CSV table of C-alpha atoms and ligand atoms in Angstrom, one decimal:
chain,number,residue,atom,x,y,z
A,1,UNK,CA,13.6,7.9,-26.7
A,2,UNK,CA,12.1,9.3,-23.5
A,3,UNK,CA,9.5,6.4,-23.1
A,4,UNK,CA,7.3,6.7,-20.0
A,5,UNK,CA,5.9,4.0,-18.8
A,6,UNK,CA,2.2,4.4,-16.7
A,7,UNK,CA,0.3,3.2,-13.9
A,8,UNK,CA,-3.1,3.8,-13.2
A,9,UNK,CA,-4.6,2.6,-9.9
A,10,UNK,CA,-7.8,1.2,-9.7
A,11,UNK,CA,-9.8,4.1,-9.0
A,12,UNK,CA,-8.8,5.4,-12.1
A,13,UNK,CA,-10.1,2.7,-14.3
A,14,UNK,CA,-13.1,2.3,-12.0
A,15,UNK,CA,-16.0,3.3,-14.9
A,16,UNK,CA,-15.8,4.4,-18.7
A,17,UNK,CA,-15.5,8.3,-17.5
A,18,UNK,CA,-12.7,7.2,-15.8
A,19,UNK,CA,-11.4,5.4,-18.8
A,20,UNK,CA,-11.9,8.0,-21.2
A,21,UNK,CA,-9.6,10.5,-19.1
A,22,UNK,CA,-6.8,7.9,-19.1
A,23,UNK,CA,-7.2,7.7,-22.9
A,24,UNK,CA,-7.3,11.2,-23.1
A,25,UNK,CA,-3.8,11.9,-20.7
A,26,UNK,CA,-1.7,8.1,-22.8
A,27,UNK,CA,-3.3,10.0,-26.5
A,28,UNK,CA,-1.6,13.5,-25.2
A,29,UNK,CA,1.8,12.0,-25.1
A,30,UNK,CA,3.2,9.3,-27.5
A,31,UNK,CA,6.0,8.3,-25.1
A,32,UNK,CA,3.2,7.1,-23.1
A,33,UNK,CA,4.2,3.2,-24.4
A,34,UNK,CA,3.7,1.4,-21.2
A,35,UNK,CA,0.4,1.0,-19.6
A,36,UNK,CA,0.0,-0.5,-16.7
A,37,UNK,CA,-3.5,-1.2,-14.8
A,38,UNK,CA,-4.9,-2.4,-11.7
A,39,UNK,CA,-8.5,-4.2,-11.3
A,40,UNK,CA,-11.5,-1.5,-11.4
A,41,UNK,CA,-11.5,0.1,-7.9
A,42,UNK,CA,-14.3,1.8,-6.0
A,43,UNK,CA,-16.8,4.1,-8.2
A,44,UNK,CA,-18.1,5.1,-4.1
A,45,UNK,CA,-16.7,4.6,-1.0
A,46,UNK,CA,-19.6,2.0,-0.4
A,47,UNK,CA,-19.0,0.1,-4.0
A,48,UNK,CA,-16.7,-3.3,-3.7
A,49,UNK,CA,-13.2,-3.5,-5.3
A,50,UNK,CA,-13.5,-5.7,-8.2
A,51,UNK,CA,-10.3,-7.7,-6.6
A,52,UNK,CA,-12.1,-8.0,-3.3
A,53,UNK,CA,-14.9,-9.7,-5.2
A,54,UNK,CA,-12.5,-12.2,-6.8
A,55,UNK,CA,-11.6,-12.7,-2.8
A,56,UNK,CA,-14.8,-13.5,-2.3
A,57,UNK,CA,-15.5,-15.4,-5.0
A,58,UNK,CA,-12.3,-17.8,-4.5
A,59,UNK,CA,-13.3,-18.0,-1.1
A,60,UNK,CA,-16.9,-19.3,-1.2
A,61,UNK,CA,-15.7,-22.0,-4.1
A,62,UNK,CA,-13.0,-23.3,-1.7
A,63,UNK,CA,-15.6,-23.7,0.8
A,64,UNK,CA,-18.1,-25.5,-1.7
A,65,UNK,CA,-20.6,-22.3,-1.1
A,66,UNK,CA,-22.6,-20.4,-4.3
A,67,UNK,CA,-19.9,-18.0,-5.5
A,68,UNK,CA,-23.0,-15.9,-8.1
A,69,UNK,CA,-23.5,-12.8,-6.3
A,70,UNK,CA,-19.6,-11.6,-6.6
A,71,UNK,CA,-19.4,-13.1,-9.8
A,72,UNK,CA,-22.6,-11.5,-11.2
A,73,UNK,CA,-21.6,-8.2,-9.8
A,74,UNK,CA,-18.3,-8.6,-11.7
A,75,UNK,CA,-19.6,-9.3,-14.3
A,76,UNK,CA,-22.0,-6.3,-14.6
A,77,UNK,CA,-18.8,-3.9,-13.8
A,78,UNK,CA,-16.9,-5.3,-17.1
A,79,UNK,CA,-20.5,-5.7,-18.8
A,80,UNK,CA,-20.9,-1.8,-18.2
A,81,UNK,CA,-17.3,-0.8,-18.7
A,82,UNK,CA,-17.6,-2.6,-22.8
A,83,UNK,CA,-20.8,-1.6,-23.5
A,84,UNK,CA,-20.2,2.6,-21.8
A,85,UNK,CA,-16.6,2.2,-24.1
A,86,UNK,CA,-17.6,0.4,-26.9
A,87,UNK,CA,-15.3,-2.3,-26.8
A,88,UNK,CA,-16.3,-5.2,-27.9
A,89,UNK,CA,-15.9,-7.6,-24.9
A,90,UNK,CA,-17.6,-10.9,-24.3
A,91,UNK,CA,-17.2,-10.9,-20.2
A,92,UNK,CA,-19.5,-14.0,-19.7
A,93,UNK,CA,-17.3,-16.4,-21.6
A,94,UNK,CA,-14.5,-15.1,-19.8
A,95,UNK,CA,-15.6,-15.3,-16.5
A,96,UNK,CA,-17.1,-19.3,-17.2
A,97,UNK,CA,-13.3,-19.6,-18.2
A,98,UNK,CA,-12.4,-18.2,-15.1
A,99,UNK,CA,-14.5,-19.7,-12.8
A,100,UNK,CA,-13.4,-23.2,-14.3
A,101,UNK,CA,-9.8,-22.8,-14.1
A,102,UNK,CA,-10.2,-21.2,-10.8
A,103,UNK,CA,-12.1,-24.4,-9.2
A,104,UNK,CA,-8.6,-26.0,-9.3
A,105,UNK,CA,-6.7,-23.9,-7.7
A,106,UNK,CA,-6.7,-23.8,-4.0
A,107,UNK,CA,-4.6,-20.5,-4.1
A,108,UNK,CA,-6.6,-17.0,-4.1
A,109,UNK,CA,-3.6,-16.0,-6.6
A,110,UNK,CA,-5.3,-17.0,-9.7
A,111,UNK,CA,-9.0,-16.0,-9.7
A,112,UNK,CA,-7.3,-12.7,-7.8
A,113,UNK,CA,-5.2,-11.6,-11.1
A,114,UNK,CA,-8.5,-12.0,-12.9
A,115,UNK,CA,-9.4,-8.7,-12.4
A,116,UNK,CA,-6.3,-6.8,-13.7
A,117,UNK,CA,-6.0,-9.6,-16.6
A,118,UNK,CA,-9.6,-8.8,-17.7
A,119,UNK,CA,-9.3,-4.7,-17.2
A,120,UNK,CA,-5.7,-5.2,-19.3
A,121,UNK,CA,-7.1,-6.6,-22.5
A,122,UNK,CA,-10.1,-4.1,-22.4
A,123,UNK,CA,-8.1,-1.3,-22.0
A,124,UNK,CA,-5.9,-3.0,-25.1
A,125,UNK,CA,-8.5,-3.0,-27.3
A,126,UNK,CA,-9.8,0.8,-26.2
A,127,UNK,CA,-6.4,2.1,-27.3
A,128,UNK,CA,-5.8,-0.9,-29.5
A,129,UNK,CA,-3.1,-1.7,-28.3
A,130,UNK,CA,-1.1,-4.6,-28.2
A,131,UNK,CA,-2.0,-6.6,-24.7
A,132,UNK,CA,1.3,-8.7,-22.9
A,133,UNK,CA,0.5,-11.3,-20.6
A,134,UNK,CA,2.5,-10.9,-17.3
A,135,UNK,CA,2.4,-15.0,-16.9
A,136,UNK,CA,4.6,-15.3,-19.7
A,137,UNK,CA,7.6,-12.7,-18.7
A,138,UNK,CA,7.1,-11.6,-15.0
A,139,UNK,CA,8.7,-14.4,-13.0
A,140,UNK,CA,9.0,-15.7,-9.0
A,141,UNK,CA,11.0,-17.7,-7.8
A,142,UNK,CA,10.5,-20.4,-5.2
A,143,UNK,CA,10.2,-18.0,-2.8
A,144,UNK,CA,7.9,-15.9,-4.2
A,145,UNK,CA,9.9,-13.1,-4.8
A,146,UNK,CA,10.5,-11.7,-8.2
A,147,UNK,CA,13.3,-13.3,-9.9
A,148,UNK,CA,15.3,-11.3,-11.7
A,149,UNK,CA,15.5,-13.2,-15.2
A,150,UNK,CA,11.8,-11.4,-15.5
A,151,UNK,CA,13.5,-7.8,-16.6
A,152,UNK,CA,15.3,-10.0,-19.6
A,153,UNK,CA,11.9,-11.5,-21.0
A,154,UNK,CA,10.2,-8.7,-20.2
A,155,UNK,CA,12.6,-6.3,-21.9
A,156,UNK,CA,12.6,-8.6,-25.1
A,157,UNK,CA,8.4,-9.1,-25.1
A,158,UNK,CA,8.4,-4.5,-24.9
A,159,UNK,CA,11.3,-4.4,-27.2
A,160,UNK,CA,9.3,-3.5,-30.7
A,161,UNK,CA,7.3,-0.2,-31.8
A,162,UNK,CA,4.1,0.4,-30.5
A,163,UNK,CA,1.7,1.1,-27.3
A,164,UNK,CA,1.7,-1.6,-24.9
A,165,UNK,CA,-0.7,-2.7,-22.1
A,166,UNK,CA,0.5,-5.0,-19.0
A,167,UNK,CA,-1.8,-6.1,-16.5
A,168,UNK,CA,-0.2,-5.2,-12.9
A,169,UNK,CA,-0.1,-7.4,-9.9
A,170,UNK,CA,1.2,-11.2,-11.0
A,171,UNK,CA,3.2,-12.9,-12.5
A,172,UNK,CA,3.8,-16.8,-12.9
A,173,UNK,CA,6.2,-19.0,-11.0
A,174,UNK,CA,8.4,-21.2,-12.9
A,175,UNK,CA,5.5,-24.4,-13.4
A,176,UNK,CA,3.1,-21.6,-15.1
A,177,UNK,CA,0.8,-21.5,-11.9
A,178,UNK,CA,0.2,-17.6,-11.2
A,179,UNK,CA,1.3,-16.1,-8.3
A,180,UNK,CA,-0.1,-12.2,-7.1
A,181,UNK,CA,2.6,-9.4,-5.3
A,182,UNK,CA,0.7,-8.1,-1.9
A,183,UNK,CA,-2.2,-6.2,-2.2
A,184,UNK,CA,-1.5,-3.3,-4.0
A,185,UNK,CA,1.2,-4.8,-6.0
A,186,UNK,CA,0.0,-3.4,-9.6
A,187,UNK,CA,2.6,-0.7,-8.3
A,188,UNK,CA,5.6,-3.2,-8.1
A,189,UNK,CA,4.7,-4.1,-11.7
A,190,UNK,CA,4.9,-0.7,-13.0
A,191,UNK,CA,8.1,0.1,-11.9
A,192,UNK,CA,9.4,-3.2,-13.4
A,193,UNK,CA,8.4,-2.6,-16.2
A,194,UNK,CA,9.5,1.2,-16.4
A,195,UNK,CA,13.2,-0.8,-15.6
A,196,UNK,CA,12.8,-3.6,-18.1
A,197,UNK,CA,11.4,-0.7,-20.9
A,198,UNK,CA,14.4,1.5,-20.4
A,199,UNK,CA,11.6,4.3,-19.7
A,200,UNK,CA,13.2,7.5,-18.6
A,201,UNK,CA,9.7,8.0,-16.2
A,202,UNK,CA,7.1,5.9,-14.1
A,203,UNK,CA,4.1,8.1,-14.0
A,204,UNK,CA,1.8,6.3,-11.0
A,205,UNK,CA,-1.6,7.8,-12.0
A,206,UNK,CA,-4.1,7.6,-8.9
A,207,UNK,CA,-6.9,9.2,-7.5
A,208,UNK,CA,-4.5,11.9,-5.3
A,209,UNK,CA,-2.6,14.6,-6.2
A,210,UNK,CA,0.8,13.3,-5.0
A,211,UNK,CA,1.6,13.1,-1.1
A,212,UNK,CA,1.0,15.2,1.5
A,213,UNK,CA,3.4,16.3,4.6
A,214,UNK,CA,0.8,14.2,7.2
A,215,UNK,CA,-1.8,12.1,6.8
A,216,UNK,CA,-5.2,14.6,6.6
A,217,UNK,CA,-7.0,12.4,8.8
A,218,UNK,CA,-5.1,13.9,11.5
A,219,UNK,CA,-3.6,17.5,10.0
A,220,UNK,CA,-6.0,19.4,9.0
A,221,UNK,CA,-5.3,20.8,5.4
A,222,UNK,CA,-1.5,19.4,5.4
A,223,UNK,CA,1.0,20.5,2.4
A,224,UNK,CA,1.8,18.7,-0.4
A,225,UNK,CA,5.2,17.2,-1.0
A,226,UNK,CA,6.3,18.3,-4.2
A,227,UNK,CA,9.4,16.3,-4.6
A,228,UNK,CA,10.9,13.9,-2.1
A,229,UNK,CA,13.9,11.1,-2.4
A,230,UNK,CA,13.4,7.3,-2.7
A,231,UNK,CA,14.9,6.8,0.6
A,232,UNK,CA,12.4,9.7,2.1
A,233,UNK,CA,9.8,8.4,0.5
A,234,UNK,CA,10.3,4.7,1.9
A,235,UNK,CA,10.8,5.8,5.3
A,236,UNK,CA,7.5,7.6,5.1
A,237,UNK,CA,5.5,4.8,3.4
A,238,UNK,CA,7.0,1.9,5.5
A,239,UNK,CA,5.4,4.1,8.5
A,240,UNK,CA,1.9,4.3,7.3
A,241,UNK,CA,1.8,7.0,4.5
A,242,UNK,CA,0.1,5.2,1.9
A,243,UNK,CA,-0.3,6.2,-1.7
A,244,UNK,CA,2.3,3.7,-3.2
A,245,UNK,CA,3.4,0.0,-2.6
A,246,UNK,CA,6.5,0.5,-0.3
A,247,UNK,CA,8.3,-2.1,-2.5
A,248,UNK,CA,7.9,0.0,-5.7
A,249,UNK,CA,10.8,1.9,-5.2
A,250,UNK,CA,13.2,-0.8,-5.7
A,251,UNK,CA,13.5,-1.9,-9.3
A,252,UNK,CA,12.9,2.1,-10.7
A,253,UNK,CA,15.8,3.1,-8.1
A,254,UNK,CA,18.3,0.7,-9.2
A,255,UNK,CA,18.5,2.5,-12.4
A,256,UNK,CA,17.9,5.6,-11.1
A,257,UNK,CA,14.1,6.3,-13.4
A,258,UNK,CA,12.1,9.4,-11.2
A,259,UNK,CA,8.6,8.3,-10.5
A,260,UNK,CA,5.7,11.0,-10.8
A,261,UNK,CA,2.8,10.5,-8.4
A,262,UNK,CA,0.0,12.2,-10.7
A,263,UNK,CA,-4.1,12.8,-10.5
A,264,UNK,CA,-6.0,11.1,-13.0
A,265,UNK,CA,-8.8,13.2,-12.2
A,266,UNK,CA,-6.8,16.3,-12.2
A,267,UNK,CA,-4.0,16.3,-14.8
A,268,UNK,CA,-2.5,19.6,-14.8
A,269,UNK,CA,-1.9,19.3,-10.9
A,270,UNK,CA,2.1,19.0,-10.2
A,271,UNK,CA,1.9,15.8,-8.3
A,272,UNK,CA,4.8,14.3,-6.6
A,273,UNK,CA,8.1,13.7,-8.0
A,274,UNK,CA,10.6,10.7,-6.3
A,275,UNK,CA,14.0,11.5,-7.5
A,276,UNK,CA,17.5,9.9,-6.7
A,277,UNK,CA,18.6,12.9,-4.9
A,278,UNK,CA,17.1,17.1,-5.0
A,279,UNK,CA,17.9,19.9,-3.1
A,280,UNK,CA,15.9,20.5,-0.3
A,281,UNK,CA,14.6,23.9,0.5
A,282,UNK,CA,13.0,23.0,4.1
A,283,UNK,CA,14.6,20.5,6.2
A,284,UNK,CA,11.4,18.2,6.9
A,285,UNK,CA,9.5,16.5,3.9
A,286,UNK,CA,7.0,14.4,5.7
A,287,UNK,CA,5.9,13.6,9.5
A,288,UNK,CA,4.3,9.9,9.3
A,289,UNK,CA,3.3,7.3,12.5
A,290,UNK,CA,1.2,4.3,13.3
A,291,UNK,CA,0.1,2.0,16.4
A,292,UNK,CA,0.7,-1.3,16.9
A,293,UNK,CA,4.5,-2.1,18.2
A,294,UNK,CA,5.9,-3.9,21.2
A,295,UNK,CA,9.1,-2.7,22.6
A,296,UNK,CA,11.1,-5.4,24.6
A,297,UNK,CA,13.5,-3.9,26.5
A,298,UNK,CA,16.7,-6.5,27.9
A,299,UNK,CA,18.4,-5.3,31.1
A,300,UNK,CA,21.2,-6.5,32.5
A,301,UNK,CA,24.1,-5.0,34.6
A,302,UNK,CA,28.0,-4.3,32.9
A,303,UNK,CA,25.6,-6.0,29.1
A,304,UNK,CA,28.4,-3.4,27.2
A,305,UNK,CA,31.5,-5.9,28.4
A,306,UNK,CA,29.8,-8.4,27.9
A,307,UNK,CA,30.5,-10.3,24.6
A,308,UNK,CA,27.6,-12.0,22.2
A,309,UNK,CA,25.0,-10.6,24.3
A,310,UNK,CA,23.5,-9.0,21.4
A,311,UNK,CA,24.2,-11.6,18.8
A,312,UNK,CA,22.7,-13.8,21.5
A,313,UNK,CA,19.2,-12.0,21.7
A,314,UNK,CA,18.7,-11.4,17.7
A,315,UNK,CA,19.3,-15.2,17.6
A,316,UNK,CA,16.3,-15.8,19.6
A,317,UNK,CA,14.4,-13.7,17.6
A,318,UNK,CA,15.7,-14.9,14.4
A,319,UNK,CA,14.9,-19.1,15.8
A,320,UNK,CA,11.6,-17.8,16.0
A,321,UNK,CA,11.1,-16.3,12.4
A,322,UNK,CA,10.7,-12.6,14.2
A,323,UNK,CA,11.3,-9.7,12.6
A,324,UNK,CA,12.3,-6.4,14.5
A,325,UNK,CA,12.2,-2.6,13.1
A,326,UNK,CA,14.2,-0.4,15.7
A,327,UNK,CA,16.8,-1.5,18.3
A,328,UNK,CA,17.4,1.6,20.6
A,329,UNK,CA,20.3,0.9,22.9
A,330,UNK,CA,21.7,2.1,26.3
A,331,UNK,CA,24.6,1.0,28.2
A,332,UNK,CA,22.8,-2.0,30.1
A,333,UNK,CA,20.0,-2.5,27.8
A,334,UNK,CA,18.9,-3.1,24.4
A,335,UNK,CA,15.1,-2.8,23.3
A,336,UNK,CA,14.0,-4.2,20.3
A,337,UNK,CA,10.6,-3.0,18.7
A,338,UNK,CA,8.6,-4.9,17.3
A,339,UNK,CA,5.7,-5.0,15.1
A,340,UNK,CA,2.5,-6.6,16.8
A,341,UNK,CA,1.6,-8.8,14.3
A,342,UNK,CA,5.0,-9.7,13.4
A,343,UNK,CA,5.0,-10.6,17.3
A,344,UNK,CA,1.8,-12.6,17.4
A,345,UNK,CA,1.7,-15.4,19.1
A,346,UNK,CA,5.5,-15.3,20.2
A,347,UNK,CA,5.8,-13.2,22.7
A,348,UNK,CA,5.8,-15.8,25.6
A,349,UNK,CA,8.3,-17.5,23.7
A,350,UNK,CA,10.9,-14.5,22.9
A,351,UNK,CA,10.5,-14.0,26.3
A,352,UNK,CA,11.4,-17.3,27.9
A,353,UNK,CA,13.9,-17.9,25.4
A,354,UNK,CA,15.8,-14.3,26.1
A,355,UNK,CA,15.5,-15.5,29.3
A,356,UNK,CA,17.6,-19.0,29.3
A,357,UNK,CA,20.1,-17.9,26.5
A,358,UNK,CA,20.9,-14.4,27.9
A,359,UNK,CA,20.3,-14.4,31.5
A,360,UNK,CA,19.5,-10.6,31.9
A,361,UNK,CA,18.5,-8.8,35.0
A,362,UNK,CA,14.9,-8.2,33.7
A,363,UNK,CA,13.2,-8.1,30.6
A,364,UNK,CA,10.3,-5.4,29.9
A,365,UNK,CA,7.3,-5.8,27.5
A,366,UNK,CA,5.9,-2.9,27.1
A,367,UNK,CA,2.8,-2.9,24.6
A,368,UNK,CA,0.6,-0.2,22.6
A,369,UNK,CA,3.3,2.3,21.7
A,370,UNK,CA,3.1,4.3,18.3
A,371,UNK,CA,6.0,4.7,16.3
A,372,UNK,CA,6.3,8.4,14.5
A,373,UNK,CA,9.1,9.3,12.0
A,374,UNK,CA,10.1,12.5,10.6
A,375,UNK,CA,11.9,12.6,8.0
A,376,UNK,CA,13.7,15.0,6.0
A,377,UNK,CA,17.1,14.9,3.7
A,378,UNK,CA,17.8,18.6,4.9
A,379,UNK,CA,17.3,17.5,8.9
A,380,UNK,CA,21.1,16.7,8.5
A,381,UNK,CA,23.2,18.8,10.5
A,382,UNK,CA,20.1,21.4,11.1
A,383,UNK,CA,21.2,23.0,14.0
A,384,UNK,CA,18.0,23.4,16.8
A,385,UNK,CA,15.4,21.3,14.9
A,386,UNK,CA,15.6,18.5,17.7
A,387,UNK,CA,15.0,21.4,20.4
A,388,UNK,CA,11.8,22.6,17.7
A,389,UNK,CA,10.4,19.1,17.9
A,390,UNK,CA,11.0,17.9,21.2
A,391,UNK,CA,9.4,21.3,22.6
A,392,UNK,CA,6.3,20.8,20.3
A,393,UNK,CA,5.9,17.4,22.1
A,394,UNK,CA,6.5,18.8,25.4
A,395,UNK,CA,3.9,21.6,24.8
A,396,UNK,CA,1.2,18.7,24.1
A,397,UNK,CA,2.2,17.4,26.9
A,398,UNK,CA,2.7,14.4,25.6
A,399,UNK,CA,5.1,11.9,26.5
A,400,UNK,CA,8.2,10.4,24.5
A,401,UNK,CA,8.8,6.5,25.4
A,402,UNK,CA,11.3,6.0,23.0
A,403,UNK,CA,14.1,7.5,20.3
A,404,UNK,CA,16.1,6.5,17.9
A,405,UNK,CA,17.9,8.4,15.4
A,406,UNK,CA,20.1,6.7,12.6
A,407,UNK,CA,23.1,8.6,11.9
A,408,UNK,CA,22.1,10.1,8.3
A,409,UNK,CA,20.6,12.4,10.5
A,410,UNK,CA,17.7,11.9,7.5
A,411,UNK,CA,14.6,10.6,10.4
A,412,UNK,CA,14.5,11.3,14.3
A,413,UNK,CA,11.9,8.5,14.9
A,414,UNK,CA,9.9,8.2,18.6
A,415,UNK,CA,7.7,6.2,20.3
A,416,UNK,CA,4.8,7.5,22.5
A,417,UNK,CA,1.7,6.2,24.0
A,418,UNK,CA,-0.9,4.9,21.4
A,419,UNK,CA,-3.2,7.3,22.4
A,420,UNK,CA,-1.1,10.0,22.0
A,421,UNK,CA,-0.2,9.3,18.0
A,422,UNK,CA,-2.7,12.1,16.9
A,423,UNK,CA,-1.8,14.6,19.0
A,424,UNK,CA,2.3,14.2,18.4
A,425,UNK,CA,2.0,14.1,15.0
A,426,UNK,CA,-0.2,17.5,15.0
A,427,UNK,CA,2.2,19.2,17.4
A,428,UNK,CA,5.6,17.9,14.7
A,429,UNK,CA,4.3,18.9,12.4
A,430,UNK,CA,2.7,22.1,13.4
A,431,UNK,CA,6.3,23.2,14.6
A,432,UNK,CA,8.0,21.6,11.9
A,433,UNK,CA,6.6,22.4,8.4
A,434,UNK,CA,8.0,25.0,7.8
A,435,UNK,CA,11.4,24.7,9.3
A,436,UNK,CA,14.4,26.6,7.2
B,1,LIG,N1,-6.0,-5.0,-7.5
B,1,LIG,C1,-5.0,-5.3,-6.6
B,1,LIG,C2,-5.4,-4.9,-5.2
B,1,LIG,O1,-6.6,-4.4,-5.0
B,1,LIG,C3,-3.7,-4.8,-6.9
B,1,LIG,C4,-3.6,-3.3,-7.2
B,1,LIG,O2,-4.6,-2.7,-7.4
B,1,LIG,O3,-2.5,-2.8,-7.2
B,1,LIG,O4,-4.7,-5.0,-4.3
């Protein structure tokens, strides 16, 4: 059987129009089986996410505020979707449910699955289908990450005939309290349970038309990416192209299930495919960057004969519960970047701390630097594409801080100034897209 299962984001259950396309693309195909949803997303770019209401709503309870304006305007959102669908759907019941179960719980994580839990069994009885609850067969562990025993239960609770629909975004911890992913998560579900189904396919249906090269906020007009790898794809979205959860490539890529980035709104558009492995016919797939890293850069004279001076420097960092992304190197220094949140309030800290375990000659902190990666599974061996892009950012006169290149040869990954991020990434990728 070539089960798919499929996503569909919250602006694509955002109203009943919305709805009734969804129906329309899960009734075309009956391998459609496994539906995933988010929470009803913005109808407008000035409407409210129905999960930021839930926010809100947990929020003002906690502080012993009036929570009716988020919950009245949630309620009018499911109120409209039932009523637009003709589903029968008694939302005020639900919602008193909710808002009592949620007074005891001084975690956002319940009242914040509400919204995906209530879109789930509407969307159940639109197709009438049978509705699973995610508390009962995703699983976390202490931790909070998934725990693996979930693609078992999960497997057996999908294993008979039939259209299923799952609520994305939470799960339960082991004592039946709910616990969400990260924002976004509804993703991370999908493709667990495209593993746990078997499904040959995880269609993620959004509001886009698959990726695009660059972000269009700074290209103008950039080209879609018609197929890319899961390791292209999660260098890309780890540096700030956004379209899916950066952790939803794990459990599909384990078993090796493609995931097809499709338009709700526009069906018959090709989308983007994520495969295992392809062929690539140009060598760069995608140019992505963002601001806000620290580089700290370690000096010290004859570091290379040194021994444990590196070991001795990630162990500050690690004491400290700091996380680093890149670690450029040179014969008498090591920089590490770092993310500035992930740096936050320890900078003084790794500082004085590098300081008395290392003893180095000086250490640099050098803030507002923008990290851009290109990336590209046929940059490997390429001869002259370096030249191409270090030329483009020599012609925009702008200025390189940093660069690191891992030896896949996959990414060539710089720093510049922060001000400079737009104007790089317009001069790689002009020089770049199309790049035999
Ligand atoms: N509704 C959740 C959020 O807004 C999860 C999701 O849509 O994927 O983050």
């Amino acid at each position: 059987m070539n089960n798919i299962t499929c996503k569909y984001g919250g602006t694509s259950v955002a109203d009943a129009a919305c709805l009734r396309r969804v129906q329309a693309i899960i009734d075309d195909d009956p391998n459609r089986r496994f539906i995933v949803v988010s929470a009803p997303g913005k109808r407008t770019p000035e409407d409210r996410k129905v999960t930021d209401l839930l926010y809100a709503w947990h929020g003002l309870t906690q502080q012993g505020l009036d929570a009716a304006e988020p919950r009245a305007i949630i309620a009018e959102r499911f109120e409209e979707l039932a009523t637009d669908l003709g589903v029968p759907f008694n939302v005020y019941a639900e919602l008193e449910e909710i808002a009592q179960t949620g007074a005891d719980h001084p975690e956002p994580d319940f009242m914040a699955s509400r919204g995906e839990h209530l879109m789930a069994r509407l969307v159940a009885a639109l197709l009438n289908a049978t509705y699973v609850e995610p508390a009962d067969c995703i699983r976390f562990d202490d931790e909070g990450v998934l725990d693996e025993a979930t693609y078992e239960l999960l497997a057996e609770r999908l294993g008979s005939d039939g259209r299923f629909v799952i609520p994305g975004f939470y799960g339960a911890m082991d004592d039946g309290s709910i616990k969400t992913f990260s924002r976004g998560g509804s993703d991370v579900t999908g493709a667990v349970v495209a593993r746990a189904s078997g499904s040959s396919l995880y269609e993620n249906w959004t509001d886009v038309s698959g990726f695009l090269m660059a972000d269009p906020r700074i290209v103008d007009n950039p080209k879609p990416i018609r197929e890319i790898t899961y390791t292209e794809l999660r260098e890309l979205s780890y540096m700030g192209a956004q379209v899916l959860h950066d952790e939803a490539i794990f459990p599909v890529r384990a078993e090796g299930i493609p995931i097809h980035i499709r338009n709700t709104n526009s069906p018959g558009d090709p989308g983007t495919h994520i495969l295992a492995d392809r062929t690539p016919d140009q060598a760069v797939c995608g140019i992505a960057g963002r601001r806000g890293f620290t580089m700290v850069t370690i000096e010290k004279a004859l570091m290379n004969k040194e021994r444990g001076f590196g070991r001795k420097i990630l162990s500050v960092i690690e004491e400290l519960g700091v996380s680093f992304e890149h670690m450029p190197t040179g014969i008498d220094t090591i920089s590490l970047i770092i993310k500035d949140e992930e740096l936050g309030k320890h900078s003084a800290a790794v500082r004085k701390n590098i300081e008395r375990r290392c003893d180095p000659d000086s250490i640099i902190v050098s803030r507002d630097l923008a990290i851009i990666a290109t990336v590209g599974q046929g940059m490997s061996g390429h001869v002259g594409l370096a030249a191409e892009l270090f030329n483009a950012l020599a012609g925009a006169d702008v200025n390189i801080r940093v660069i690191d290149q891992g030896s896949s040869e996959n990414n060539i990954i710089i720093g510049v100034n922060s001000d400079d991020l737009e104007r790089a990434v317009c001069a790689i990728y002009d020089a770049l897209v199309d790049f035999k």
